[in-house]
Amino acid sequence: MRIRRRLTLSLGIAAAICVFAAATQADETCNSPYMSGLIKGQEDFVHVWTLGVPGMGDGSDKLVTVDANPASKNYGKVIDKVSVGGRGEAHHMGFTDDRKYLWAGGLDDSKIYVFDVGTNPAHPKLVKTIGSLTAKTGYVGPHTFYALPGRMLVGSLSNSADKGGTTGMAVYNNKGEFVAKYDLPTSTIGHVKGDGYGYDIAVNPAKNALLTSSFTGWNNYMRDLGELIKDPEAMKHFGNTMVMWNLKTMQPQQILAVPGAPLEIRWALPAGHDWAITATALTSQLWLIKRDAQGHWAAKDVAAIGDPAKVPLPVDISITADAKGLWVNTFMDGTTHYFDISDPEHPKETYSKHTGAQVNMVSQSWDGKRVYLTSSLLSKWDKKGKDNEQFLRAFHWNGHELTPAFEIDFAKEQLGRPHHMKFSANPTRMASLVSASLR
Amino acid sequence: MLLMPRAVLVLLGLVGIAGGAAATDDPGKATAPRTEFVPPAPGSYTLQRIQRVRDAVLLDSTGRTVKLSALTQGKITLLTFFYTYCVDPLGCPFAHTTLAALRDRVRHDHTLNGRVRFVSVSLDPTHDDPAAIASYAREFTIDPKFEWRFVTARRVTDLLPVLDDFGQDVSVELDENGHATRTVHHMLKMFLIDAHGEVREIYTLSFIQPRMMFNDIKTLALEAG
């Protein structure tokens, strides 16, 4: 009775309003377009999925939360860390469609950790650990976590049979229950043979299109980089393809030849665009994946990133909300590049800055005014000695120059190797149905 | 396109002033979904088995109790959540307009005759009592041969397990004094459920593409034989 009466009192007065958490047309950095709760203003927190380092703190992988709001007294400080109690090569993460949970994966132990970031984003809580991926699918190394309505599409890097690059995608529902698996194709489609390798996943809902890229298997990504590059046989085992899937049927439609390990994929999601872009790690090129007049997708290299002869190793990319600009980090030379891609057929580098001895992930705010960088690529691929800097660096971007905002030394703070970043915001003044009914 | 109501803008402004360091957690501009592809033919694909629907007890528009399983089994079901007083053009009205068009298409397909139902569950049991949903439903239940059920709950606590099971998030915006307003946030979702009570597809705004939804219904009908 109390609930009923209070709800009547509280909800029965003003004009009715119903606000939907809408699907969005672009991303803050690289979120699924099915995700709600886009942060268009100032983010409050940056969550950093961090690899544990033996002898550093507790040595475990952990979700580190940093206060990123300049109006906060804790601005630029670590305000929370949630250790998962083990070291499994923390790498990437992704929000569920309602942005309440953050799924984070381990490339070595193949575990998936689910953090509640909706209840109190300043202090995430580990609420579930999913250890069934390999048993259910044969896949190893959950990499990309891509929200679909009520589900998470998980792209992997390897397999348990030979620890090579042949792999696939798994679907879990938001409760963490396994739903389905889809192998990356090894057959020939359209005169291109699939290599079965996986890396990133990106969906364009309006085109019913799902695009995947390809990297390498456990045997390579868990091997010391110095040794790896001296092993010609091992260096043959990198992905050279991208696959365009029919999202509804989850069937591969086209295999595109994109040599040199195409990694992160970014769709131009604003209306009127028919393309996605990626960067190849080994050949240091930007590739455009575009649909022609006949409706077929074609891939072509459209720009060099740095000097490909020096193998700068492009890693993460981040497209602006209007799909006119692209940040690209090159790991080996520690450089952050900005490309004008308003003509995606002819990207032009308009800015670059040396941002660290090694630099990997790049995430930007929706308005593009803030850019965050982290240093770690993989535990076995990071540089050694004094070049093994481990940082989160935040910058302001005025369209012409990156200027430092704050920096956290993850080694000095005994945290580990910082990798993937996701933003959170303090909830605006909201209440659940129950708590609203009790007010 | 979602037009942020003035009251909300005012409220958000107040929150911004009062909150100081509060972030702008923007729900994002809603846009009607674009369908720039030819949907795959019915039966040419298999829909995922996403989850089973947990049973619950709700209230129908006559005030009688009804088991949720009676509304999610035996027929192919498209279920959504709504409020009778929702006015967002890309919210409940958009959902129900889309469903009404789908209903008309289903009615004219003899292979689907008697095999499809729609269910609309109110998210505000306090305001949306059986009389309110009965009144709201009149516009949509014009064909007695097509089963479109509007249901509510006796109390909020009866509804919460249903919301939790479907993963339907709902929150109520508060004013600066901490009082609930009538600004309700939720992600528009529709759930396609097979005749055995398993969720086989979930449509959020980007996925609410009527031609595709019709083909999904046909696909489930073909699967059942």
Short mmCIF file of C-alpha atoms in Angstrom, two decimals, chain A residues 3-5 7-8 10-25 33-44 69 71-72 97-100 148-151 171 173-175 177-180 182 203-208 246-251 269-274 291 424-434 436-437 439, chain B residues 2 4-5 7-8 12 14-15 18 20-31 34-37 40 44-45 47-52 54 83 85-88 90-92 123-126 129 154 156-157 159-160 163-165 167 169-176 178 180-189 201-207 209 212 216:
data_model
loop_
_atom_site.label_atom_id
_atom_site.label_comp_id
_atom_site.label_asym_id
_atom_site.label_seq_id
_atom_site.Cartn_x
_atom_site.Cartn_y
_atom_site.Cartn_z
CA ILE A 3 4.48 1.81 -2.48
CA ARG A 4 1.23 2.30 -4.34
CA ARG A 5 0.32 5.49 -2.52
CA LEU A 7 3.99 6.28 -6.51
CA THR A 8 0.63 7.85 -7.06
CA SER A 10 5.07 11.21 -6.90
CA LEU A 11 4.23 10.20 -10.42
CA GLY A 12 0.75 11.45 -10.81
CA ILE A 13 1.22 15.20 -10.96
CA ALA A 14 3.18 16.63 -13.83
CA ALA A 15 2.85 16.17 -17.54
CA ALA A 16 4.00 12.77 -18.65
CA ILE A 17 7.44 12.42 -20.11
CA CYS A 18 9.16 9.33 -21.30
CA VAL A 19 12.81 9.51 -22.26
CA PHE A 20 14.40 6.60 -24.02
CA ALA A 21 17.99 5.68 -23.77
CA ALA A 22 18.53 5.85 -27.48
CA ALA A 23 20.84 3.99 -29.74
CA THR A 24 23.46 6.33 -31.02
CA GLN A 25 24.87 7.25 -34.38
CA PRO A 33 26.06 1.66 -31.60
CA TYR A 34 23.56 -0.43 -29.64
CA MET A 35 24.82 0.96 -26.37
CA SER A 36 22.80 3.54 -24.49
CA GLY A 37 23.89 6.30 -22.16
CA LEU A 38 26.33 8.03 -24.45
CA ILE A 39 28.43 10.57 -22.56
CA LYS A 40 28.40 13.70 -24.66
CA GLY A 41 29.79 16.02 -22.02
CA GLN A 42 32.56 15.70 -19.48
CA GLU A 43 33.29 12.14 -18.45
CA ASP A 44 33.72 11.63 -14.71
CA ASN A 69 36.50 15.39 -14.06
CA ALA A 71 35.85 19.92 -11.23
CA SER A 72 36.56 17.07 -8.83
CA ASP A 97 23.88 -2.41 -24.17
CA ASP A 98 22.52 -0.62 -21.09
CA ARG A 99 26.02 0.52 -20.05
CA LYS A 100 25.53 -0.90 -16.60
CA LEU A 148 24.16 -6.39 -29.09
CA PRO A 149 20.64 -5.96 -27.71
CA GLY A 150 20.53 -8.11 -24.60
CA ARG A 151 23.73 -9.91 -25.59
CA VAL A 171 27.55 -14.84 -28.09
CA ASN A 173 23.33 -13.18 -23.11
CA ASN A 174 23.58 -10.36 -20.60
CA LYS A 175 23.13 -12.86 -17.78
CA GLU A 177 24.86 -17.56 -20.34
CA PHE A 178 26.38 -18.98 -23.50
CA VAL A 179 24.15 -18.60 -26.57
CA ALA A 180 26.04 -19.41 -29.78
CA TYR A 182 30.48 -18.60 -35.05
CA VAL A 203 28.58 -3.43 -36.62
CA ASN A 204 26.73 -1.02 -38.87
CA PRO A 205 23.07 -1.64 -37.97
CA ALA A 206 21.60 0.29 -40.91
CA LYS A 207 23.45 -1.97 -43.33
CA ASN A 208 22.97 -5.20 -41.39
CA ASN A 246 25.42 -10.62 -42.64
CA LEU A 247 24.62 -9.59 -39.08
CA LYS A 248 21.16 -11.17 -39.05
CA THR A 249 22.18 -14.54 -40.42
CA MET A 250 25.70 -14.44 -38.93
CA GLN A 251 26.97 -15.82 -42.21
CA LEU A 269 28.10 5.74 -38.68
CA PRO A 270 26.55 9.12 -39.57
CA ALA A 271 23.90 8.82 -42.27
CA GLY A 272 25.12 8.90 -45.85
CA HIS A 273 28.40 7.08 -45.27
CA ASP A 274 29.17 3.68 -46.71
CA ARG A 291 30.66 -0.43 -50.68
CA SER A 424 31.78 6.47 -17.08
CA ALA A 425 29.67 9.29 -15.76
CA ASN A 426 28.04 9.83 -12.43
CA PRO A 427 24.37 9.10 -12.96
CA THR A 428 22.26 12.20 -13.14
CA ARG A 429 19.67 12.44 -10.43
CA MET A 430 17.95 9.13 -11.05
CA ALA A 431 16.25 6.49 -8.97
CA SER A 432 15.13 2.96 -9.59
CA LEU A 433 11.43 2.22 -9.73
CA VAL A 434 11.53 0.87 -6.20
CA ALA A 436 11.42 6.24 -6.48
CA SER A 437 8.32 4.60 -5.06
CA ARG A 439 10.61 8.53 -1.65
CA LEU B 2 13.96 12.57 -29.70
CA MET B 4 14.21 16.60 -25.14
CA PRO B 5 11.18 17.98 -23.36
CA ALA B 7 10.95 20.14 -18.39
CA VAL B 8 13.82 17.73 -18.74
CA LEU B 12 19.09 18.76 -16.25
CA LEU B 14 19.25 22.32 -12.28
CA VAL B 15 21.19 19.14 -11.81
CA ALA B 18 23.50 21.76 -8.13
CA GLY B 20 28.83 21.02 -9.90
CA ALA B 21 31.10 18.24 -11.01
CA ALA B 22 28.31 16.10 -12.37
CA ALA B 23 28.94 14.74 -15.83
CA THR B 24 26.58 15.09 -18.72
CA ASP B 25 25.21 11.61 -19.06
CA ASP B 26 23.34 12.22 -22.28
CA PRO B 27 20.95 9.48 -23.37
CA GLY B 28 21.83 10.34 -26.94
CA LYS B 29 19.80 11.68 -29.77
CA ALA B 30 17.25 9.14 -30.86
CA THR B 31 16.85 8.68 -34.56
CA ARG B 34 17.56 3.13 -41.07
CA THR B 35 17.19 -0.01 -43.16
CA GLU B 36 19.68 0.21 -46.01
CA PHE B 37 19.65 -3.47 -46.90
CA PRO B 40 17.38 -12.05 -45.65
CA SER B 44 17.27 -18.76 -44.56
CA TYR B 45 18.72 -18.24 -41.09
CA LEU B 47 17.60 -17.02 -34.72
CA GLN B 48 19.68 -17.39 -31.59
CA ARG B 49 18.15 -18.93 -28.47
CA ILE B 50 18.92 -16.05 -26.15
CA GLN B 51 17.13 -16.97 -22.93
CA ARG B 52 14.03 -18.61 -21.50
CA ARG B 54 10.86 -16.76 -16.38
CA TYR B 83 3.54 3.48 -20.40
CA TYR B 85 1.28 8.31 -20.79
CA CYS B 86 4.49 8.13 -22.80
CA VAL B 87 4.65 10.84 -25.44
CA ASP B 88 8.17 10.43 -26.80
CA LEU B 90 10.39 7.57 -30.78
CA GLY B 91 9.32 5.83 -27.59
CA CYS B 92 6.17 3.89 -26.80
CA LEU B 123 6.21 -0.19 -16.63
CA ASP B 124 4.11 1.88 -14.25
CA PRO B 125 1.68 -0.37 -12.39
CA THR B 126 0.58 2.49 -10.17
CA ASP B 129 -4.15 0.05 -13.65
CA ARG B 154 -0.59 -5.43 -9.14
CA VAL B 156 5.90 -2.52 -8.54
CA THR B 157 7.45 -5.41 -6.67
CA LEU B 159 6.97 -6.19 -11.96
CA LEU B 160 10.61 -6.03 -10.89
CA LEU B 163 12.14 -6.43 -15.72
CA ASP B 164 15.16 -8.13 -14.26
CA ASP B 165 14.59 -11.29 -16.27
CA GLY B 167 17.08 -7.05 -18.72
CA ASP B 169 16.36 -1.08 -17.43
CA VAL B 170 14.08 1.59 -16.02
CA SER B 171 14.85 4.59 -13.88
CA VAL B 172 12.92 7.61 -12.73
CA GLU B 173 14.42 11.06 -12.79
CA LEU B 174 14.29 12.99 -9.53
CA ASP B 175 13.91 16.69 -9.05
CA GLU B 176 16.33 18.80 -7.05
CA GLY B 178 14.83 14.21 -4.53
CA ALA B 180 10.34 11.46 -8.42
CA THR B 181 9.33 13.28 -11.55
CA ARG B 182 7.50 11.77 -14.48
CA THR B 183 10.64 11.63 -16.55
CA VAL B 184 11.26 7.95 -17.00
CA HIS B 185 14.34 6.59 -18.71
CA HIS B 186 14.35 3.22 -20.32
CA MET B 187 15.85 1.63 -23.37
CA LEU B 188 13.17 0.74 -25.89
CA LYS B 189 13.32 -3.01 -26.36
CA GLU B 201 15.61 -11.81 -30.89
CA ILE B 202 15.75 -8.48 -29.10
CA TYR B 203 15.11 -5.24 -30.96
CA THR B 204 16.41 -1.95 -29.67
CA LEU B 205 15.87 1.24 -31.62
CA SER B 206 18.56 0.57 -34.23
CA PHE B 207 17.10 -2.89 -34.77
CA GLN B 209 13.25 -2.55 -38.74
CA MET B 212 13.29 -7.61 -40.77
CA ASP B 216 11.99 -13.04 -38.16
#
